[in-house]
PDB file of C-alpha atoms in Angstrom:
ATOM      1  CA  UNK A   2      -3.605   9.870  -2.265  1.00 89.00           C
ATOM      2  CA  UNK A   3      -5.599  10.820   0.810  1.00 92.00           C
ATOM      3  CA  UNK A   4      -5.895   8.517   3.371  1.00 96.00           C
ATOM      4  CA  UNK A   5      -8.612   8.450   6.506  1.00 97.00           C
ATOM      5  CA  UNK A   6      -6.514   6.655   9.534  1.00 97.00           C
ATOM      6  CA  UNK A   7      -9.436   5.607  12.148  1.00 97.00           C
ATOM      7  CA  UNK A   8      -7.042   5.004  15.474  1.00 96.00           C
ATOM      8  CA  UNK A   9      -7.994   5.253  18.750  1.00 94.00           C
ATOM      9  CA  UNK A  10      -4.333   4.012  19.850  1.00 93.00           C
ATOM     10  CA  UNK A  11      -1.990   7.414  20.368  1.00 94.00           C
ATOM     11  CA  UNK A  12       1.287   5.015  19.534  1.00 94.00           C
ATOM     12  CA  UNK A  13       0.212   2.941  16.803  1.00 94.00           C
ATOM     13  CA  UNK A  14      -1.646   6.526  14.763  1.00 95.00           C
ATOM     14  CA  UNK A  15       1.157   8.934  15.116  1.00 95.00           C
ATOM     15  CA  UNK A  16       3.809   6.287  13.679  1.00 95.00           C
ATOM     16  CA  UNK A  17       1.358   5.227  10.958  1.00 96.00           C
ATOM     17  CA  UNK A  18       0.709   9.048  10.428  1.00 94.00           C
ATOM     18  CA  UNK A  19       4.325   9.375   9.977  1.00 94.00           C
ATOM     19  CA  UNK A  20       4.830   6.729   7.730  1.00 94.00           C
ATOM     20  CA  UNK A  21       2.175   7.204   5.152  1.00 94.00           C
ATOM     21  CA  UNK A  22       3.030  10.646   5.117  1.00 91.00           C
ATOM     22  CA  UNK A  23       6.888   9.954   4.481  1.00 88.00           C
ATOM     23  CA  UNK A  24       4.966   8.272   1.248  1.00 87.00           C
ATOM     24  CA  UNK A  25       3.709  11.452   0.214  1.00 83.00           C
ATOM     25  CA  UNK A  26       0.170  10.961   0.929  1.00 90.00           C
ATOM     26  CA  UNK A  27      -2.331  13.112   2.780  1.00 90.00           C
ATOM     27  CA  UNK A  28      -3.659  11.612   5.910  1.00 94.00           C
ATOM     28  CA  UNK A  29      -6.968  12.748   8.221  1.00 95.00           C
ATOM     29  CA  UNK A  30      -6.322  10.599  11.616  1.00 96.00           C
ATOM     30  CA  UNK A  31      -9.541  10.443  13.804  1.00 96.00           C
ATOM     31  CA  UNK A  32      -9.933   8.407  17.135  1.00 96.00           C
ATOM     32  CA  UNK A  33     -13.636   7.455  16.978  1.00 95.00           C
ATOM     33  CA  UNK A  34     -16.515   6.009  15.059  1.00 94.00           C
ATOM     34  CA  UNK A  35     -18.841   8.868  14.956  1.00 95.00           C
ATOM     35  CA  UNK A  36     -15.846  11.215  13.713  1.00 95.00           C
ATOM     36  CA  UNK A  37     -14.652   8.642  11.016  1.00 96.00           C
ATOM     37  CA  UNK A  38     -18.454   8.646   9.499  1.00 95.00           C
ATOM     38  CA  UNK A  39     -18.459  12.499   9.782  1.00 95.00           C
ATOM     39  CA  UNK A  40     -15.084  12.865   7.530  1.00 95.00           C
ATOM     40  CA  UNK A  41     -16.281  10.091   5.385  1.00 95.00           C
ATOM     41  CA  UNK A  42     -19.580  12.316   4.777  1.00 94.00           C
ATOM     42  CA  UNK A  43     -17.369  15.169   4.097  1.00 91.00           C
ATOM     43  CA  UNK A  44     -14.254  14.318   2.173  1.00 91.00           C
ATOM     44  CA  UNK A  45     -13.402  11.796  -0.286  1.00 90.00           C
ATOM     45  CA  UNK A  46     -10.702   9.289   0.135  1.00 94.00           C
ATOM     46  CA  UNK A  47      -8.795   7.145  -1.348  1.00 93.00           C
ATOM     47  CA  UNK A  48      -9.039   4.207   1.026  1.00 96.00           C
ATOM     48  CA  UNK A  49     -10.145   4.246   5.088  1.00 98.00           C
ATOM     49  CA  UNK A  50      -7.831   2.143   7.479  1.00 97.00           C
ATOM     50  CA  UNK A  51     -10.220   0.919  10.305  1.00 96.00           C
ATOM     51  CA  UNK A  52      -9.415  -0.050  13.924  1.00 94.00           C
ATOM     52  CA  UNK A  53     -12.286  -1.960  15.278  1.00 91.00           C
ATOM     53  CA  UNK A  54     -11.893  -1.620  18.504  1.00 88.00           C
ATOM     54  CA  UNK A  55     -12.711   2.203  18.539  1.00 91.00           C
ATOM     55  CA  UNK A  56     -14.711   4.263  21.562  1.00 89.00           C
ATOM     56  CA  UNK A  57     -18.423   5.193  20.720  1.00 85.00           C
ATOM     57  CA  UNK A  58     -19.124   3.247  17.601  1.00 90.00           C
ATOM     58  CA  UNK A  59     -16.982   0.621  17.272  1.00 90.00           C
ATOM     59  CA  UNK A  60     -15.529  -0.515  13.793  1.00 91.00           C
ATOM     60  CA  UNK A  61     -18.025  -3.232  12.732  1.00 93.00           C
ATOM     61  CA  UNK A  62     -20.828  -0.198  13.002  1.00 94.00           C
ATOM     62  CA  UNK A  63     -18.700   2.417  11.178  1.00 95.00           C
ATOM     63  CA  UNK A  64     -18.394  -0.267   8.217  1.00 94.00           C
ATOM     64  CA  UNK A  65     -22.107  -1.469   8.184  1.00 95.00           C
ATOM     65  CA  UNK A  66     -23.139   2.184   8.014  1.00 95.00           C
ATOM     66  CA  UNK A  67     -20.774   3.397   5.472  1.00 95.00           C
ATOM     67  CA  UNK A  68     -22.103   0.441   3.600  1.00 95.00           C
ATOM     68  CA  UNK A  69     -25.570   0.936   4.228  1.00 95.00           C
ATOM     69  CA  UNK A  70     -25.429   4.122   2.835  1.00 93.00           C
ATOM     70  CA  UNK A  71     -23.464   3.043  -0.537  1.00 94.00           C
ATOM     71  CA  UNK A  72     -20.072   4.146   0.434  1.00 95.00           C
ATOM     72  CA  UNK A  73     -18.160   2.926  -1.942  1.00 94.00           C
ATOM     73  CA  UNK A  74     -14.576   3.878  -0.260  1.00 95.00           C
ATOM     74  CA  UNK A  75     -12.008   1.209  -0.186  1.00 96.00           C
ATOM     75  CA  UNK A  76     -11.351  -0.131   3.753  1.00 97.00           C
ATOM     76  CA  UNK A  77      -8.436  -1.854   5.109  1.00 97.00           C
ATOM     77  CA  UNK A  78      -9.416  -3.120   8.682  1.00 95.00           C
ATOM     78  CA  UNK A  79      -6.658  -3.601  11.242  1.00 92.00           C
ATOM     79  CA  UNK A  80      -6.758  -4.905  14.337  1.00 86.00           C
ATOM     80  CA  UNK A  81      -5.671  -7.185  17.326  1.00 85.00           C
ATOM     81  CA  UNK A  82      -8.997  -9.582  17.408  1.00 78.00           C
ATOM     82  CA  UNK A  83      -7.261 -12.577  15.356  1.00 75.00           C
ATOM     83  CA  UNK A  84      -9.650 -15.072  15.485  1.00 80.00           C
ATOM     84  CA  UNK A  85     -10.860 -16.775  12.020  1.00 83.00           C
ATOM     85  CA  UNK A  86     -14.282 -15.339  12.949  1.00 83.00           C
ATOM     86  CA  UNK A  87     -13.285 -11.944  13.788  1.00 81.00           C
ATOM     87  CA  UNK A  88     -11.833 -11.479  10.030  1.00 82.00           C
ATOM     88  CA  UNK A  89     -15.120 -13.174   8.572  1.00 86.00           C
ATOM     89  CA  UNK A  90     -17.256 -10.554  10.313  1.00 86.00           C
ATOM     90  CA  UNK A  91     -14.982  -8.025   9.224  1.00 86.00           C
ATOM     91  CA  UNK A  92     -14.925  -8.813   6.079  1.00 88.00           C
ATOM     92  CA  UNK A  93     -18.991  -9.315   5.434  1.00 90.00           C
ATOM     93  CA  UNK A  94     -19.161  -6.588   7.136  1.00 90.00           C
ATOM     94  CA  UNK A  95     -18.018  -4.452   4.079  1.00 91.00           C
ATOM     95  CA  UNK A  96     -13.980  -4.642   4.730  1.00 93.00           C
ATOM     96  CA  UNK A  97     -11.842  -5.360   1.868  1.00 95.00           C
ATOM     97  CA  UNK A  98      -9.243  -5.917   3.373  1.00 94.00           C
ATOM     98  CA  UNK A  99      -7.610  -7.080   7.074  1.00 92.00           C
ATOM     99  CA  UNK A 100      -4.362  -6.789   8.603  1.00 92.00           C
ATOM    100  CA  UNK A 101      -3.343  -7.942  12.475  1.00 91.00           C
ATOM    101  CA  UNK A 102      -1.921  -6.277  15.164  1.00 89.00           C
ATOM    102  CA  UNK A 103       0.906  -5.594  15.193  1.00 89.00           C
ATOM    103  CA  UNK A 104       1.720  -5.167  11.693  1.00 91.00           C
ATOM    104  CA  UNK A 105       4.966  -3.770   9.620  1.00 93.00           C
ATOM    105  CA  UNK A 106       4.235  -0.209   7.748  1.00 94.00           C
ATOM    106  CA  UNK A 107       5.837  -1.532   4.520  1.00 94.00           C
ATOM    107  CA  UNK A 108       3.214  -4.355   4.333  1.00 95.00           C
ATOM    108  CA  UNK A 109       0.571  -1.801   5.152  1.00 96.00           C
ATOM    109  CA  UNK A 110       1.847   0.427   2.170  1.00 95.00           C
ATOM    110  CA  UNK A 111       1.400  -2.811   0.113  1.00 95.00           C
ATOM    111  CA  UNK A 112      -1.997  -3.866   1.102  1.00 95.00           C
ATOM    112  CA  UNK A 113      -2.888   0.177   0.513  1.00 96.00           C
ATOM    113  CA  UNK A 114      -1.465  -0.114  -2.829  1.00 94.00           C
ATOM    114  CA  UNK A 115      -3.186  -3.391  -3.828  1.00 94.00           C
ATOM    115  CA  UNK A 116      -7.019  -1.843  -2.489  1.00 95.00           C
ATOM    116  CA  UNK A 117      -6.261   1.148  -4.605  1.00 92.00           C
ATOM    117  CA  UNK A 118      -4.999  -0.203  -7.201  1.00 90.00           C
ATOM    118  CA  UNK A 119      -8.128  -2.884  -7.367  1.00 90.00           C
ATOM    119  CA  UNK A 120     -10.787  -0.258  -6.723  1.00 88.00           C
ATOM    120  CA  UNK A 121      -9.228   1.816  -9.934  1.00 83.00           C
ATOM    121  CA  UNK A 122     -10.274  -1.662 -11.972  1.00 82.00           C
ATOM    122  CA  UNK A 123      -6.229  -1.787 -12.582  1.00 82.00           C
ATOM    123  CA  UNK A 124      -4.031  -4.917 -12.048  1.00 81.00           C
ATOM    124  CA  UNK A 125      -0.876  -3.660 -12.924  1.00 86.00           C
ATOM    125  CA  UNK A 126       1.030  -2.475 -10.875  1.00 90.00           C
ATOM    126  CA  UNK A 127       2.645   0.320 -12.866  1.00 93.00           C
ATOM    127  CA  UNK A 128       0.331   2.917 -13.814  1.00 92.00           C
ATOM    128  CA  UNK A 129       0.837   3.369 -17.814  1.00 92.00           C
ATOM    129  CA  UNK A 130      -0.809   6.605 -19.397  1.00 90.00           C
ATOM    130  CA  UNK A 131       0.970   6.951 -23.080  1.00 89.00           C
ATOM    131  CA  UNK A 132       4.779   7.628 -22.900  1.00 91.00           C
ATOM    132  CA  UNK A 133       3.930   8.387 -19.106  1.00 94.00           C
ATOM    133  CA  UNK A 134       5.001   5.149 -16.570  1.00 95.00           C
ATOM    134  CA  UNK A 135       4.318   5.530 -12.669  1.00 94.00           C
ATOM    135  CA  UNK A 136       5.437   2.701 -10.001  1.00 94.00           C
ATOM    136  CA  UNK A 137       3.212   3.618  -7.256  1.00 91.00           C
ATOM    137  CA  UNK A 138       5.587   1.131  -5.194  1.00 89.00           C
ATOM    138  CA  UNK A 139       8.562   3.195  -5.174  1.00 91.00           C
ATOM    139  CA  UNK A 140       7.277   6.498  -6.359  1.00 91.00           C
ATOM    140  CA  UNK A 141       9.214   6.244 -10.035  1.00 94.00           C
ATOM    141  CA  UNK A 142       7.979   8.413 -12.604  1.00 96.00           C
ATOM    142  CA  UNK A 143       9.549   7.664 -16.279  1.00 96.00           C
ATOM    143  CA  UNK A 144       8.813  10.498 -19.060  1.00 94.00           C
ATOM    144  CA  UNK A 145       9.586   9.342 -22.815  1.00 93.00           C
ATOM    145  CA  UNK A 146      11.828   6.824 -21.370  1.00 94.00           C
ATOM    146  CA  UNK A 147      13.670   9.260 -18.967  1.00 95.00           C
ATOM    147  CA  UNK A 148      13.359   9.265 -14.993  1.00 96.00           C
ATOM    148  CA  UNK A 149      11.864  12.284 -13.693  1.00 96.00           C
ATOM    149  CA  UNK A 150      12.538  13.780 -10.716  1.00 95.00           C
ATOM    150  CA  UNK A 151       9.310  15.552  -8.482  1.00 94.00           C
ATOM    151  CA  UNK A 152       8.689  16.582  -5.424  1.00 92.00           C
ATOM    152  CA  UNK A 153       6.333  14.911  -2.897  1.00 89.00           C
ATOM    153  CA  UNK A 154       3.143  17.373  -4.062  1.00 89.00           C
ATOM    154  CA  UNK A 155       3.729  16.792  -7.910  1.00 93.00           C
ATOM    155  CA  UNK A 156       4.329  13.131  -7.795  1.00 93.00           C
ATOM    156  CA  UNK A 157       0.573  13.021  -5.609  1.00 90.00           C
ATOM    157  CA  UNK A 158      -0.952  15.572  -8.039  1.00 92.00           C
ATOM    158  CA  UNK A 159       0.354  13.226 -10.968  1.00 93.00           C
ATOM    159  CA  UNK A 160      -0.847  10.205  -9.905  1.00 91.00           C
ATOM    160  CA  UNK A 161      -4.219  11.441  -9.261  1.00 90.00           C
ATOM    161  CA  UNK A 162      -4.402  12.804 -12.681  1.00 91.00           C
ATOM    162  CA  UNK A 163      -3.304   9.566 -13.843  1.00 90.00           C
ATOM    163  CA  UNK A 164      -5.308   7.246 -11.686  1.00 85.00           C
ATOM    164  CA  UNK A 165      -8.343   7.203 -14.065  1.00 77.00           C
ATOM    165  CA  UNK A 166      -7.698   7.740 -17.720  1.00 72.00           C
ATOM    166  CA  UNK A 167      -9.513  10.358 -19.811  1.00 79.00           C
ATOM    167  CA  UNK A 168     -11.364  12.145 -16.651  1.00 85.00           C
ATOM    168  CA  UNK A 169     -10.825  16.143 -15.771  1.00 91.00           C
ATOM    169  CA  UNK A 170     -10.168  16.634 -12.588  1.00 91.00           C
ATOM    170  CA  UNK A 171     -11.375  19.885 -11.184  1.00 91.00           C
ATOM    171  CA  UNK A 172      -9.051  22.108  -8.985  1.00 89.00           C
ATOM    172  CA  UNK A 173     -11.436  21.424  -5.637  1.00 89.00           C
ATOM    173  CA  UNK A 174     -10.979  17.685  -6.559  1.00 89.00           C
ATOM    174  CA  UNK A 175      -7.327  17.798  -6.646  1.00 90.00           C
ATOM    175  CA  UNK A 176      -7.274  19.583  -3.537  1.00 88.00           C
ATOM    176  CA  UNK A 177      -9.303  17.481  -1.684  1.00 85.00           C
ATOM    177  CA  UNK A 178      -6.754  14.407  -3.038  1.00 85.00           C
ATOM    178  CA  UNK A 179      -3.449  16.451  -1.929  1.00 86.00           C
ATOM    179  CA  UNK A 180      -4.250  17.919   1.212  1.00 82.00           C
ATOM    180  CA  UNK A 181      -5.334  16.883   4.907  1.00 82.00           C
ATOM    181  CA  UNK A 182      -6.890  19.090   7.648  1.00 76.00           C
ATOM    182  CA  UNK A 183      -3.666  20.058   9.373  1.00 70.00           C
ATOM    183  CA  UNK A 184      -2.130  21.799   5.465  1.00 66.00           C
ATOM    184  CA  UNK A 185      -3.362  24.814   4.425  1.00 62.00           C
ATOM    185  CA  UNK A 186      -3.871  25.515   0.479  1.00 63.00           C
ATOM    186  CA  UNK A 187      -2.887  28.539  -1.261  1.00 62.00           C
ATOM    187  CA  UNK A 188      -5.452  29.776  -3.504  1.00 69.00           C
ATOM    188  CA  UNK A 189      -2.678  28.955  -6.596  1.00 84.00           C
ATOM    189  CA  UNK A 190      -1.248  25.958  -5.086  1.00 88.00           C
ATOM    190  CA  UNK A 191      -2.367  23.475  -7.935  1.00 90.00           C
ATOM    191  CA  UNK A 192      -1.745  25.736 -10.411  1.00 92.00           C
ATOM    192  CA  UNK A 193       1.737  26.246  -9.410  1.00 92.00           C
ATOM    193  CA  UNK A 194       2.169  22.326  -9.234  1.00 93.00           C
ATOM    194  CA  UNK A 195       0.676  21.823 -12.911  1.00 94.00           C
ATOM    195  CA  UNK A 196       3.118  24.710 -14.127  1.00 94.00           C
ATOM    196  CA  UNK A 197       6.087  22.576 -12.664  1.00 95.00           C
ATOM    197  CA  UNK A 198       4.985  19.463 -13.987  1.00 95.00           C
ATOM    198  CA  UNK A 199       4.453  21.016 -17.196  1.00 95.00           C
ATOM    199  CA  UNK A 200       8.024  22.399 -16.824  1.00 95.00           C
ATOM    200  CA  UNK A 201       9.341  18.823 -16.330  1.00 95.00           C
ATOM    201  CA  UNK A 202       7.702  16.430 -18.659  1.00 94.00           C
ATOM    202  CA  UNK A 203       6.183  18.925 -21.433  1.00 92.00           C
ATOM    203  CA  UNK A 204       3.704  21.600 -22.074  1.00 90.00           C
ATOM    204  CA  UNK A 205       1.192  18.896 -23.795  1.00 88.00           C
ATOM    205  CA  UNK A 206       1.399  16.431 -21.180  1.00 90.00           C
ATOM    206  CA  UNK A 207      -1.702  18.269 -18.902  1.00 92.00           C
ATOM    207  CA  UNK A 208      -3.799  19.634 -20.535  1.00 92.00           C
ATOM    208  CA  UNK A 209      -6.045  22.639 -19.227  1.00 92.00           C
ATOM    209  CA  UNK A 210      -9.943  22.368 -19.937  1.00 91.00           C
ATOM    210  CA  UNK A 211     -11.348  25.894 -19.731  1.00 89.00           C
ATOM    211  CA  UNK A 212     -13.897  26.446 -16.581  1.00 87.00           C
ATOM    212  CA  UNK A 213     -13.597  22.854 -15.615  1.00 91.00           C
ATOM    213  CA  UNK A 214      -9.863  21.287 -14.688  1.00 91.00           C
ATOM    214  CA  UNK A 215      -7.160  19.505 -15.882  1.00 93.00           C
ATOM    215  CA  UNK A 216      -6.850  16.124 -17.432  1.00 91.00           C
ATOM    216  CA  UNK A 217      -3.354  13.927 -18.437  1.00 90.00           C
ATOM    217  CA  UNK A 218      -3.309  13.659 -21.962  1.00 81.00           C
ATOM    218  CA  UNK A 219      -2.237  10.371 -23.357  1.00 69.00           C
TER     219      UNK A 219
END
């Protein structure tokens, strides 16, 4: 998935950088307000993760605004103000989420998981497309009852193909779900991907729709 990290701390982003990365997602990190509200305007994501104490606009202002203007991206606000009414204007301000300074990465991962997971209208926690079975948790992907082995760019392309049943996905969208600023894309690079997947679990399991994507059959 693609994550926006808004993190004005230089410690606390590059180790969360690091970490989400290490879980094969694709993460924009921006220090600011103004610049978190610019990518938001520009890219979709899969969920924001919000410091509130940020320089120009602070968080509280980058989450009213996003609201205001029906920004429907999932946010997970974290932060060192711990006090019960901190959280509560956090969370009416449009947060779905809120985790305290300092915090462990594998309980970060979690909440991510659980805001994604809710915002896809799923409550399982395994994603289940046909004879297709995805653990988002630890990454698993079973194929007709057999493990499958993929690399960090065809487990993310899978998962996005499977994170909402029945829909094509065009080759800009996938893109745009695989890739941050700092990672160039080759012009075949998701065609290459879907060949290998193809390759792995079977020719019939993606299926190509002529002039307009790719969609997971089930």
């Amino acid at each position: 998935m693609r994550i926006l990290l808004v993190e004005d701390d230089e410690m606390i982003g590059e180790s969360v950088m690091a970490g989400l990365e290490g879980e094969d997602n694709a993460v924009d990190w921006v220090r600011d307000g103004n610049s978190a509200l610019l990518a938001l305007n520009t890219h979709t994501y899969s969920i924001m993760i919000l410091d509130l104490g940020l320089p120009g606009k602070d968080g509280l202002q980058v989450l009213r605004q996003m609201r205001a203007r029906r920004d429907p991206t999932p946010v997970l606000v974290t932060t060192a103000r711990d006090t019960v009414n901190d959280r509560i204007m956090g969370l009416d301000s449009g947060a779905d989420d809120y985790l305290i300074k300092p915090y462990d990465l594998d309980e970060l991962s979690a909440r991510i998981r659980a805001l994604v997971r809710r915002a896809a209208g799923r409550a399982d926690p395994v994603i289940v497309r046909g004879d297709l079975r995805i653990s988002p948790a630890t990454r698993e992907v079973v194929y007709r009852g057999v493990p499958v082995i993929l690399s960090s760019k065809e487990y993310a392309l899978l998962a996005a193909l499977a994170e909402r049943q029945g829909v094509v996905w065009s080759r800009a969208q996938l893109e745009e779900k695989l890739y941050n600023w700092d990672n160039g894309v080759g012009s075949n690079a998701i065609e290459v991907h879907i060949h290998h997947l193809r390759k792995k679990l079977s020719d019939s399991a993606i299926k190509t729709v002529r002039g307009v994507g790719y969609l997971l059959e089930t």
